[in-house]
């Protein structure tokens, strides 16, 4: 019983030492992170929606600029040369042209143009704010993904340590040098660590899926040039 207790203590110390030496920081690649942000801004549907909104606002500005010509109206009147007009005998023969200016429409155009420009500014600022939020989300999910990978390595190493200890205890149990109680305790410990590894694997996959949700692509397809 004392021997198995010593083995359990050694296993715990080994796992603790592994925790202290394991780090996610060496795995973090900031050039790769910048590439992920670039891909997210190119693929994420809401980014495309904001770009479309800016395009619509720009079109509204151009439409407002051209709207000045809408205040002008052109008209003409044709009177045959061999026709005498009884109603208006002073009417000149041939074509007569006219250009009318709607003063009210002209005065309204600067207001409409200013409104279109302000709406374009709002669309641009909303896009800038969303880009900042998207960049922060990509960073957070990338760091979480790196963290989960580091934790998975710890779980795998701890499982290997317990597996090695289990082999030793099983060998001694089969030789009659260890009790069934001690053997069962190591079996339970091995099962717990194996379960912890499986949970950690799921956490890695979930973190990867959440990151890829923002990217619109698989991580395997994204490379740094």
Coordinates of N, CA and C in Angstrom, one line a residue:
X1 N 0.8 -1.2 0.0 CA 0.0 0.0 0.0 C 0.9 1.2 0.0
X2 N 2.0 1.2 0.8 CA 2.9 2.3 0.8 C 3.5 2.6 -0.6
X3 N 3.8 1.5 -1.2 CA 4.5 1.6 -2.5 C 3.5 2.3 -3.5
X4 N 2.3 1.9 -3.5 CA 1.3 2.5 -4.5 C 1.1 4.0 -4.2
X5 N 1.1 4.3 -2.9 CA 1.0 5.7 -2.5 C 2.2 6.5 -3.0
X6 N 3.4 5.9 -2.9 CA 4.5 6.6 -3.4 C 4.5 6.8 -4.9
X7 N 4.0 5.8 -5.6 CA 3.8 5.9 -7.0 C 2.8 7.0 -7.4
X8 N 1.7 7.1 -6.7 CA 0.7 8.1 -6.9 C 1.3 9.5 -6.7
X9 N 2.1 9.6 -5.7 CA 2.7 10.9 -5.4 C 3.7 11.3 -6.5
X10 N 4.5 10.3 -6.9 CA 5.4 10.6 -8.0 C 4.7 11.0 -9.3
X11 N 3.6 10.3 -9.6 CA 2.9 10.6 -10.8 C 2.3 12.0 -10.7
X12 N 1.8 12.4 -9.5 CA 1.3 13.8 -9.4 C 2.4 14.8 -9.5
X13 N 3.6 14.5 -8.9 CA 4.7 15.4 -9.1 C 5.1 15.6 -10.5
X14 N 5.1 14.4 -11.3 CA 5.5 14.5 -12.7 C 4.5 15.3 -13.5
X15 N 3.2 15.2 -13.2 CA 2.2 16.0 -13.9 C 2.4 17.4 -13.6
X16 N 2.7 17.7 -12.3 CA 2.9 19.1 -11.9 C 4.1 19.7 -12.6
X17 N 5.2 19.0 -12.7 CA 6.4 19.4 -13.4 C 6.1 19.7 -14.8
X18 N 5.3 18.8 -15.4 CA 4.9 19.0 -16.8 C 4.1 20.3 -17.0
X19 N 3.2 20.6 -16.0 CA 2.4 21.8 -16.1 C 3.3 23.0 -16.0
X20 N 4.3 23.0 -15.2 CA 5.2 24.1 -15.0 C 6.0 24.4 -16.2
X21 N 6.4 23.4 -16.9 CA 7.2 23.6 -18.1 C 6.5 23.8 -19.4
X22 N 5.2 23.4 -19.4 CA 4.4 23.6 -20.6 C 4.0 25.0 -20.7
X23 N 4.0 25.5 -22.0 CA 3.6 26.9 -22.2 C 3.0 27.0 -23.6
X24 N 2.0 27.9 -23.8 CA 1.4 28.1 -25.1 C 2.1 29.2 -25.9
X25 N 2.8 30.0 -25.2 CA 3.4 31.2 -25.8 C 4.3 30.9 -27.0
X26 N 5.2 29.8 -26.9 CA 6.0 29.5 -28.1 C 5.2 29.2 -29.3
X27 N 4.0 28.7 -29.1 CA 3.2 28.3 -30.3 C 2.4 29.4 -30.9
X28 N 2.4 30.5 -30.2 CA 1.6 31.7 -30.8 C 2.4 32.3 -31.9
X29 N 1.8 32.5 -33.1 CA 2.5 33.1 -34.2 C 1.7 34.4 -34.6
X30 N 2.3 35.5 -34.3 CA 1.6 36.8 -34.6 C 1.5 37.0 -36.1
X31 N 2.5 36.6 -37.0 CA 2.2 36.8 -38.4 C 1.1 35.9 -38.9
X32 N 0.9 34.7 -38.3 CA -0.2 33.8 -38.7 C -1.5 34.4 -38.2
X33 N -1.5 35.0 -37.0 CA -2.6 35.7 -36.4 C -3.1 36.8 -37.3
X34 N -2.1 37.6 -37.8 CA -2.5 38.7 -38.7 C -3.1 38.2 -40.0
X35 N -2.6 37.0 -40.4 CA -3.2 36.4 -41.6 C -4.6 36.0 -41.4
X36 N -4.9 35.4 -40.2 CA -6.2 35.0 -39.8 C -7.2 36.2 -39.8
X37 N -6.7 37.3 -39.3 CA -7.5 38.6 -39.2 C -7.8 39.0 -40.6
X38 N -6.8 39.0 -41.5 CA -7.0 39.4 -42.9 C -8.1 38.5 -43.6
X39 N -8.0 37.2 -43.4 CA -8.9 36.2 -44.0 C -10.3 36.5 -43.4
X40 N -10.5 36.7 -42.1 CA -11.8 37.0 -41.5 C -12.4 38.2 -42.1
X41 N -11.6 39.3 -42.3 CA -12.2 40.5 -42.9 C -12.6 40.4 -44.3
X42 N -12.0 39.4 -45.0 CA -12.3 39.2 -46.4 C -13.5 38.2 -46.6
X43 N -13.7 37.3 -45.6 CA -14.7 36.3 -45.8 C -16.0 36.5 -44.9
X44 N -15.9 37.1 -43.8 CA -17.0 37.1 -42.9 C -18.2 37.9 -43.5
X45 N -19.4 37.2 -43.5 CA -20.5 37.8 -44.2 C -20.9 39.2 -43.7
X46 N -20.8 39.5 -42.4 CA -21.2 40.9 -42.0 C -20.2 41.9 -42.5
X47 N -19.0 41.6 -42.8 CA -18.0 42.5 -43.4 C -18.5 42.9 -44.8
X48 N -18.9 41.8 -45.5 CA -19.4 42.1 -46.9 C -20.7 42.9 -46.8
X49 N -21.5 42.7 -45.8 CA -22.7 43.5 -45.7 C -22.4 45.0 -45.4
X50 N -21.4 45.3 -44.6 CA -21.0 46.6 -44.3 C -20.4 47.3 -45.5
X51 N -19.6 46.5 -46.3 CA -19.0 47.0 -47.5 C -20.1 47.4 -48.5
X52 N -21.1 46.6 -48.6 CA -22.2 46.8 -49.5 C -23.0 48.1 -49.1
X53 N -23.1 48.3 -47.8 CA -23.8 49.5 -47.2 C -23.0 50.7 -47.6
X54 N -21.7 50.7 -47.5 CA -20.9 51.8 -47.9 C -21.0 52.1 -49.4
X55 N -21.0 51.0 -50.2 CA -21.2 51.2 -51.6 C -22.5 51.9 -52.0
X56 N -23.6 51.5 -51.3 CA -24.9 52.1 -51.5 C -24.9 53.6 -51.1
X57 N -24.2 53.9 -50.0 CA -24.0 55.3 -49.5 C -23.3 56.1 -50.6
X58 N -22.2 55.5 -51.1 CA -21.5 56.3 -52.2 C -22.3 56.5 -53.4
X59 N -23.1 55.6 -53.8 CA -24.0 55.7 -54.9 C -25.0 56.8 -54.6
X60 N -25.5 56.9 -53.4 CA -26.5 58.0 -53.0 C -25.8 59.3 -53.1
X61 N -24.6 59.4 -52.8 CA -23.9 60.7 -52.9 C -23.8 61.1 -54.4
X62 N -23.4 60.2 -55.3 CA -23.3 60.5 -56.7 C -24.7 60.9 -57.2
X63 N -25.7 60.2 -56.8 CA -27.1 60.5 -57.2 C -27.5 61.9 -56.8
X64 N -27.1 62.3 -55.5 CA -27.5 63.6 -55.0 C -26.7 64.7 -55.8
X65 N -25.5 64.4 -56.2 CA -24.7 65.4 -57.0 C -25.4 65.6 -58.4
X66 N -25.8 64.5 -59.0 CA -26.4 64.6 -60.3 C -27.8 65.1 -60.2
X67 N -28.4 65.2 -59.1 CA -29.7 65.6 -58.9 C -29.9 67.1 -59.2
X68 N -28.9 67.9 -59.3 CA -29.0 69.3 -59.7 C -29.6 69.4 -61.1
X69 N -29.3 68.5 -61.9 CA -29.9 68.5 -63.3 C -31.4 68.2 -63.3
X70 N -31.9 67.6 -62.2 CA -33.3 67.3 -62.2 C -34.1 68.5 -62.0
X71 N -33.5 69.6 -61.5 CA -34.2 70.9 -61.4 C -34.5 71.6 -62.7
X72 N -33.7 71.2 -63.7 CA -33.9 71.8 -65.0 C -34.8 70.9 -65.9
X73 N -35.7 71.6 -66.6 CA -36.6 70.8 -67.5 C -36.6 71.5 -68.9
X74 N -36.6 70.7 -69.9 CA -36.5 71.2 -71.3 C -37.8 71.0 -72.0
X75 N -38.2 72.0 -72.8 CA -39.5 71.9 -73.5 C -39.3 72.6 -74.9
X76 N -40.1 72.1 -75.8 CA -40.1 72.8 -77.1 C -41.5 72.8 -77.7
X77 N -41.7 73.7 -78.6 CA -43.0 73.8 -79.3 C -42.8 74.0 -80.8
X78 N -43.6 73.2 -81.6 CA -43.4 73.3 -83.0 C -44.7 73.9 -83.6
X79 N -44.5 74.9 -84.4 CA -45.6 75.5 -85.1 C -45.3 75.6 -86.6
X80 N -46.1 74.9 -87.4 CA -45.7 74.9 -88.9 C -45.7 76.3 -89.5
X81 N -44.8 76.5 -90.4 CA -44.6 77.9 -91.0 C -45.8 78.4 -91.7
X82 N -46.6 77.5 -92.3 CA -47.7 77.9 -93.1 C -49.0 77.9 -92.3
X83 N -48.9 77.9 -91.0 CA -50.1 77.9 -90.1 C -50.3 79.2 -89.5
X84 N -51.5 79.7 -89.5 CA -51.8 81.0 -88.8 C -52.6 80.6 -87.5
X85 N -52.1 81.0 -86.4 CA -52.7 80.7 -85.2 C -53.7 81.8 -84.8
X86 N -55.0 81.4 -84.7 CA -56.0 82.3 -84.3 C -56.0 82.7 -82.9
X87 N -55.7 81.7 -82.1 CA -55.7 81.9 -80.6 C -54.6 82.8 -80.2
X88 N -53.4 82.6 -80.8 CA -52.3 83.5 -80.5 C -51.6 83.9 -81.8
X89 N -52.1 84.9 -82.4 CA -51.5 85.3 -83.7 C -50.0 85.8 -83.6
X90 N -49.5 86.0 -82.4 CA -48.1 86.5 -82.2 C -47.2 85.3 -82.2
X91 N -47.7 84.1 -82.1 CA -46.9 82.9 -82.0 C -46.0 82.7 -83.3
X92 N -44.7 82.5 -83.0 CA -43.7 82.4 -84.1 C -43.9 81.1 -84.8
X93 N -43.6 81.0 -86.1 CA -43.6 79.8 -86.8 C -42.3 79.0 -86.5
X94 N -42.4 77.7 -86.7 CA -41.2 76.8 -86.5 C -41.1 76.3 -85.1
X95 N -39.8 75.8 -84.7 CA -39.6 75.3 -83.4 C -39.2 76.4 -82.4
X96 N -39.8 76.2 -81.2 CA -39.4 77.1 -80.1 C -39.0 76.2 -78.9
X97 N -37.9 76.6 -78.3 CA -37.3 75.8 -77.2 C -37.4 76.6 -75.9
X98 N -37.5 75.8 -74.8 CA -37.5 76.5 -73.5 C -36.8 75.7 -72.4
X99 N -36.2 76.3 -71.5 CA -35.5 75.7 -70.4 C -36.0 76.2 -69.1
X100 N -36.6 75.4 -68.2 CA -37.2 75.8 -67.0 C -36.4 75.4 -65.8
X101 N -36.3 76.2 -64.8 CA -35.5 76.0 -63.6 C -36.4 75.9 -62.4
X102 N -36.4 74.8 -61.7 CA -37.2 74.6 -60.5 C -36.4 75.1 -59.3
X103 N -36.6 76.3 -58.9 CA -35.8 76.9 -57.8 C -35.9 76.2 -56.5
X104 N -37.1 75.7 -56.2 CA -37.3 74.9 -54.9 C -36.5 73.7 -54.9
X105 N -36.4 73.0 -56.1 CA -35.6 71.8 -56.1 C -34.1 72.1 -56.0
X106 N -33.7 73.2 -56.6 CA -32.3 73.6 -56.5 C -31.9 73.9 -55.1
X107 N -32.7 74.6 -54.3 CA -32.4 74.9 -52.9 C -32.4 73.6 -52.0
X108 N -33.1 72.6 -52.4 CA -33.2 71.4 -51.7 C -32.0 70.4 -51.9
X109 N -31.4 70.6 -53.0 CA -30.3 69.6 -53.4 C -29.1 69.7 -52.4
X110 N -28.6 70.8 -51.9 CA -27.5 70.8 -51.0 C -27.8 70.1 -49.7
X111 N -29.1 70.1 -49.3 CA -29.5 69.4 -48.0 C -29.4 67.9 -48.3
X112 N -29.9 67.5 -49.4 CA -29.9 66.1 -49.8 C -28.5 65.5 -49.9
X113 N -27.7 66.4 -50.5 CA -26.3 65.9 -50.7 C -25.5 65.8 -49.4
X114 N -25.8 66.8 -48.5 CA -25.2 66.7 -47.1 C -25.7 65.5 -46.4
X115 N -26.9 65.2 -46.5 CA -27.5 64.0 -45.8 C -26.9 62.7 -46.3
X116 N -26.7 62.7 -47.7 CA -26.1 61.5 -48.3 C -24.7 61.3 -47.8
X117 N -23.9 62.4 -47.7 CA -22.5 62.3 -47.2 C -22.5 61.9 -45.7
X118 N -23.4 62.4 -44.9 CA -23.4 62.0 -43.5 C -23.7 60.5 -43.4
X119 N -24.7 60.1 -44.2 CA -25.0 58.6 -44.1 C -23.8 57.8 -44.5
X120 N -23.1 58.3 -45.5 CA -21.9 57.5 -45.9 C -20.8 57.5 -44.8
X121 N -20.7 58.6 -44.1 CA -19.7 58.6 -42.9 C -20.2 57.6 -41.9
X122 N -21.5 57.6 -41.6 CA -22.0 56.6 -40.6 C -21.7 55.2 -41.0
X123 N -21.9 54.9 -42.3 CA -21.7 53.5 -42.8 C -20.2 53.2 -42.6
X124 N -19.3 54.1 -42.9 CA -17.9 53.9 -42.8 C -17.5 53.7 -41.4
X125 N -18.0 54.5 -40.4 CA -17.6 54.4 -39.0 C -18.2 53.1 -38.4
X126 N -19.3 52.7 -38.9 CA -19.9 51.4 -38.4 C -19.0 50.2 -38.9
X127 N -18.5 50.3 -40.1 CA -17.6 49.3 -40.7 C -16.3 49.3 -39.9
X128 N -15.8 50.4 -39.6 CA -14.5 50.5 -38.8 C -14.7 49.9 -37.4
X129 N -15.8 50.2 -36.8 CA -16.1 49.6 -35.4 C -16.2 48.1 -35.5
X130 N -16.9 47.6 -36.5 CA -17.1 46.2 -36.6 C -15.7 45.5 -36.9
X131 N -14.9 46.1 -37.7 CA -13.6 45.6 -38.0 C -12.8 45.4 -36.7
X132 N -12.9 46.4 -35.9 CA -12.1 46.3 -34.6 C -12.7 45.2 -33.7
X133 N -14.0 45.0 -33.7 CA -14.6 43.9 -32.9 C -14.2 42.6 -33.5
X134 N -14.3 42.5 -34.8 CA -13.9 41.2 -35.5 C -12.5 40.9 -35.2
X135 N -11.6 41.9 -35.3 CA -10.2 41.6 -35.0 C -10.0 41.1 -33.6
X136 N -10.7 41.7 -32.6 CA -10.5 41.3 -31.2 C -11.1 39.9 -31.0
X137 N -12.2 39.5 -31.7 CA -12.8 38.2 -31.6 C -11.8 37.1 -32.2
X138 N -11.2 37.5 -33.3 CA -10.3 36.5 -33.9 C -9.1 36.3 -33.0
X139 N -8.6 37.3 -32.4 CA -7.4 37.2 -31.5 C -7.8 36.3 -30.3
X140 N -9.0 36.6 -29.7 CA -9.4 35.9 -28.5 C -9.6 34.4 -28.8
X141 N -10.2 34.1 -29.9 CA -10.5 32.7 -30.3 C -9.2 32.0 -30.7
X142 N -8.3 32.7 -31.3 CA -7.0 32.1 -31.7 C -6.2 31.7 -30.4
X143 N -6.2 32.7 -29.4 CA -5.5 32.4 -28.2 C -6.1 31.3 -27.4
X144 N -7.4 31.2 -27.4 CA -8.1 30.1 -26.8 C -7.8 28.8 -27.4
X145 N -7.7 28.8 -28.7 CA -7.3 27.6 -29.5 C -5.9 27.1 -29.1
X146 N -5.0 28.1 -29.0 CA -3.6 27.8 -28.6 C -3.6 27.2 -27.2
X147 N -4.4 27.9 -26.3 CA -4.5 27.4 -24.9 C -5.0 26.0 -24.8
X148 N -6.0 25.7 -25.5 CA -6.6 24.3 -25.4 C -5.6 23.3 -26.0
X149 N -4.8 23.7 -27.0 CA -3.8 22.7 -27.5 C -2.8 22.5 -26.4
X150 N -2.3 23.5 -25.7 CA -1.3 23.3 -24.6 C -1.9 22.5 -23.5
X151 N -3.1 22.7 -23.1 CA -3.8 21.9 -22.1 C -3.9 20.4 -22.5
X152 N -4.2 20.2 -23.8 CA -4.3 18.8 -24.3 C -2.9 18.1 -24.2
X153 N -1.8 18.8 -24.5 CA -0.5 18.2 -24.4 C -0.2 17.8 -22.9
X154 N -0.7 18.6 -22.0 CA -0.5 18.3 -20.6 C -1.3 17.0 -20.2
X155 N -2.5 17.0 -20.7 CA -3.4 15.8 -20.4 C -2.8 14.6 -21.0
X156 N -2.2 14.7 -22.2 CA -1.7 13.5 -22.8 C -0.4 13.0 -22.1
X157 N 0.4 13.9 -21.7 CA 1.6 13.5 -20.9 C 1.3 12.9 -19.6
X158 N 0.3 13.5 -18.9 CA -0.1 12.9 -17.6 C -0.7 11.5 -17.8
X159 N -1.4 11.3 -18.9 CA -2.0 10.0 -19.2 C -0.9 9.0 -19.5
X160 N 0.2 9.4 -20.2 CA 1.3 8.5 -20.4 C 2.0 8.2 -19.1
X161 N 2.1 9.1 -18.2 CA 2.7 8.8 -16.9 C 1.9 7.8 -16.1
X162 N 0.6 8.0 -16.1 CA -0.3 7.1 -15.4 C -0.3 5.7 -16.0
X163 N -0.2 5.7 -17.4 CA -0.2 4.4 -18.1 C 1.0 3.6 -17.8
X164 N 2.2 4.4 -17.7 CA 3.4 3.7 -17.3 C 3.3 3.1 -15.9
X165 N 2.7 3.9 -15.0 CA 2.6 3.4 -13.6 C 1.7 2.2 -13.5
X166 N 0.6 2.3 -14.4 CA -0.3 1.1 -14.4 C 0.3 -0.1 -14.8
X167 N 1.2 -0.1 -15.8 CA 1.9 -1.3 -16.2 C 2.8 -1.8 -15.1
X168 N 3.4 -1.0 -14.3 CA 4.2 -1.4 -13.2 C 3.4 -2.1 -12.2
X169 N 2.3 -1.5 -11.8 CA 1.4 -2.0 -10.8 C 0.8 -3.3 -11.2
X170 N 0.4 -3.4 -12.5 CA -0.2 -4.6 -13.0 C 0.8 -5.8 -13.0
X171 N 2.0 -5.5 -13.3 CA 3.1 -6.5 -13.3 C 3.3 -7.0 -11.9
X172 N 3.3 -6.1 -10.9 CA 3.5 -6.5 -9.5 C 2.3 -7.2 -9.0
X173 N 1.1 -6.8 -9.4 CA -0.1 -7.4 -8.9 C -0.2 -8.9 -9.4
X174 N 0.2 -9.1 -10.7 CA 0.2 -10.4 -11.2 C 1.2 -11.3 -10.6
X175 N 2.3 -10.7 -10.0 CA 3.3 -11.5 -9.3 C 3.0 -11.6 -7.8
X176 N 1.9 -11.0 -7.4 CA 1.4 -11.1 -6.0 C 2.1 -10.1 -5.1
X177 N 2.8 -9.1 -5.7 CA 3.6 -8.2 -4.9 C 2.7 -6.9 -4.6
X178 N 1.5 -6.8 -5.2 CA 0.7 -5.6 -5.0 C -0.7 -6.1 -4.8
X179 N -1.5 -5.3 -4.0 CA -2.8 -5.7 -3.7 C -3.8 -5.4 -4.8
X180 N -5.0 -6.0 -4.7 CA -6.0 -5.7 -5.7 C -6.5 -4.3 -5.5
X181 N -6.6 -3.8 -4.3 CA -7.0 -2.5 -4.0 C -6.1 -1.4 -4.6
X182 N -4.8 -1.6 -4.5 CA -3.9 -0.7 -5.1 C -4.0 -0.7 -6.6
X183 N -4.2 -1.9 -7.2 CA -4.3 -2.0 -8.6 C -5.5 -1.3 -9.1
X184 N -6.7 -1.5 -8.4 CA -7.9 -0.8 -8.8 C -7.8 0.7 -8.7
X185 N -7.0 1.2 -7.7 CA -6.9 2.7 -7.6 C -6.1 3.2 -8.8
X186 N -5.1 2.5 -9.2 CA -4.4 3.0 -10.4 C -5.3 2.9 -11.7
X187 N -6.1 1.9 -11.7 CA -7.0 1.7 -12.9 C -8.0 2.9 -12.9
X188 N -8.5 3.3 -11.8 CA -9.4 4.4 -11.7 C -8.7 5.7 -12.1
X189 N -7.5 5.8 -11.6 CA -6.7 7.0 -11.9 C -6.4 7.1 -13.5
X190 N -6.1 5.9 -14.0 CA -5.9 5.9 -15.5 C -7.2 6.3 -16.3
X191 N -8.3 5.8 -15.8 CA -9.6 6.1 -16.4 C -9.9 7.5 -16.3
X192 N -9.6 8.1 -15.2 CA -9.9 9.6 -15.0 C -9.0 10.4 -16.0
X193 N -7.7 10.1 -16.1 CA -6.8 10.8 -16.9 C -7.2 10.6 -18.4
X194 N -7.6 9.4 -18.7 CA -8.0 9.2 -20.1 C -9.3 10.0 -20.5
X195 N -10.2 10.0 -19.5 CA -11.4 10.8 -19.7 C -11.0 12.3 -19.9
X196 N -10.1 12.8 -19.0 CA -9.7 14.2 -19.1 C -9.0 14.5 -20.4
X197 N -8.3 13.5 -21.0 CA -7.7 13.7 -22.3 C -8.7 13.9 -23.4
X198 N -9.8 13.0 -23.3 CA -10.8 13.1 -24.3 C -11.6 14.4 -24.2
X199 N -11.8 14.9 -23.0 CA -12.5 16.2 -22.8 C -11.6 17.3 -23.4
X200 N -10.3 17.2 -23.2 CA -9.4 18.2 -23.7 C -9.4 18.2 -25.2
X201 N -9.5 17.0 -25.8 CA -9.5 16.9 -27.3 C -10.8 17.6 -27.8
X202 N -11.9 17.4 -27.1 CA -13.1 18.1 -27.5 C -13.0 19.6 -27.4
X203 N -12.4 20.0 -26.3 CA -12.2 21.5 -26.2 C -11.3 22.1 -27.3
X204 N -10.3 21.3 -27.8 CA -9.5 21.8 -28.9 C -10.4 21.9 -30.1
X205 N -11.2 20.9 -30.4 CA -12.0 20.9 -31.6 C -13.0 22.0 -31.6
X206 N -13.6 22.2 -30.4 CA -14.6 23.3 -30.3 C -14.0 24.7 -30.5
X207 N -12.8 24.8 -29.9 CA -12.1 26.1 -30.1 C -11.7 26.3 -31.5
X208 N -11.3 25.3 -32.2 CA -11.0 25.4 -33.6 C -12.2 25.7 -34.5
X209 N -13.3 25.1 -34.1 CA -14.6 25.4 -34.9 C -15.0 26.8 -34.7
X210 N -14.9 27.3 -33.5 CA -15.3 28.7 -33.2 C -14.4 29.7 -33.9
X211 N -13.1 29.4 -34.0 CA -12.2 30.3 -34.8 C -12.5 30.2 -36.3
X212 N -12.7 29.0 -36.8 CA -13.0 28.9 -38.2 C -14.4 29.5 -38.6
X213 N -15.3 29.7 -37.6 CA -16.6 30.3 -37.8 C -16.3 31.8 -38.3
X214 N -15.3 32.4 -37.7 CA -15.0 33.8 -38.1 C -14.2 33.9 -39.4
X215 N -13.5 32.8 -39.7 CA -12.6 32.8 -40.9 C -13.3 32.5 -42.2
X216 N -14.3 31.6 -42.1 CA -15.0 31.1 -43.3 C -14.1 30.1 -44.1
X217 N -13.0 29.6 -43.4 CA -12.2 28.6 -44.1 C -11.6 27.7 -43.0
X218 N -11.1 26.6 -43.4 CA -10.4 25.7 -42.5 C -9.0 26.2 -42.2
X219 N -8.6 26.0 -41.0 CA -7.3 26.5 -40.6 C -6.2 25.9 -41.4
X220 N -6.4 24.6 -41.8 CA -5.4 23.9 -42.6 C -5.2 24.6 -44.0
X221 N -6.2 25.3 -44.5 CA -6.1 25.9 -45.8 C -5.4 27.3 -45.8
X222 N -5.2 27.8 -44.5 CA -4.6 29.2 -44.4 C -3.1 29.1 -44.1
X223 N -2.4 29.7 -45.0 CA -0.9 29.7 -44.9 C -0.4 31.1 -44.9
X224 N 0.7 31.3 -44.2 CA 1.4 32.6 -44.2 C 2.4 32.6 -45.4
X225 N 2.2 33.6 -46.2 CA 3.1 33.7 -47.4 C 4.6 33.9 -47.0

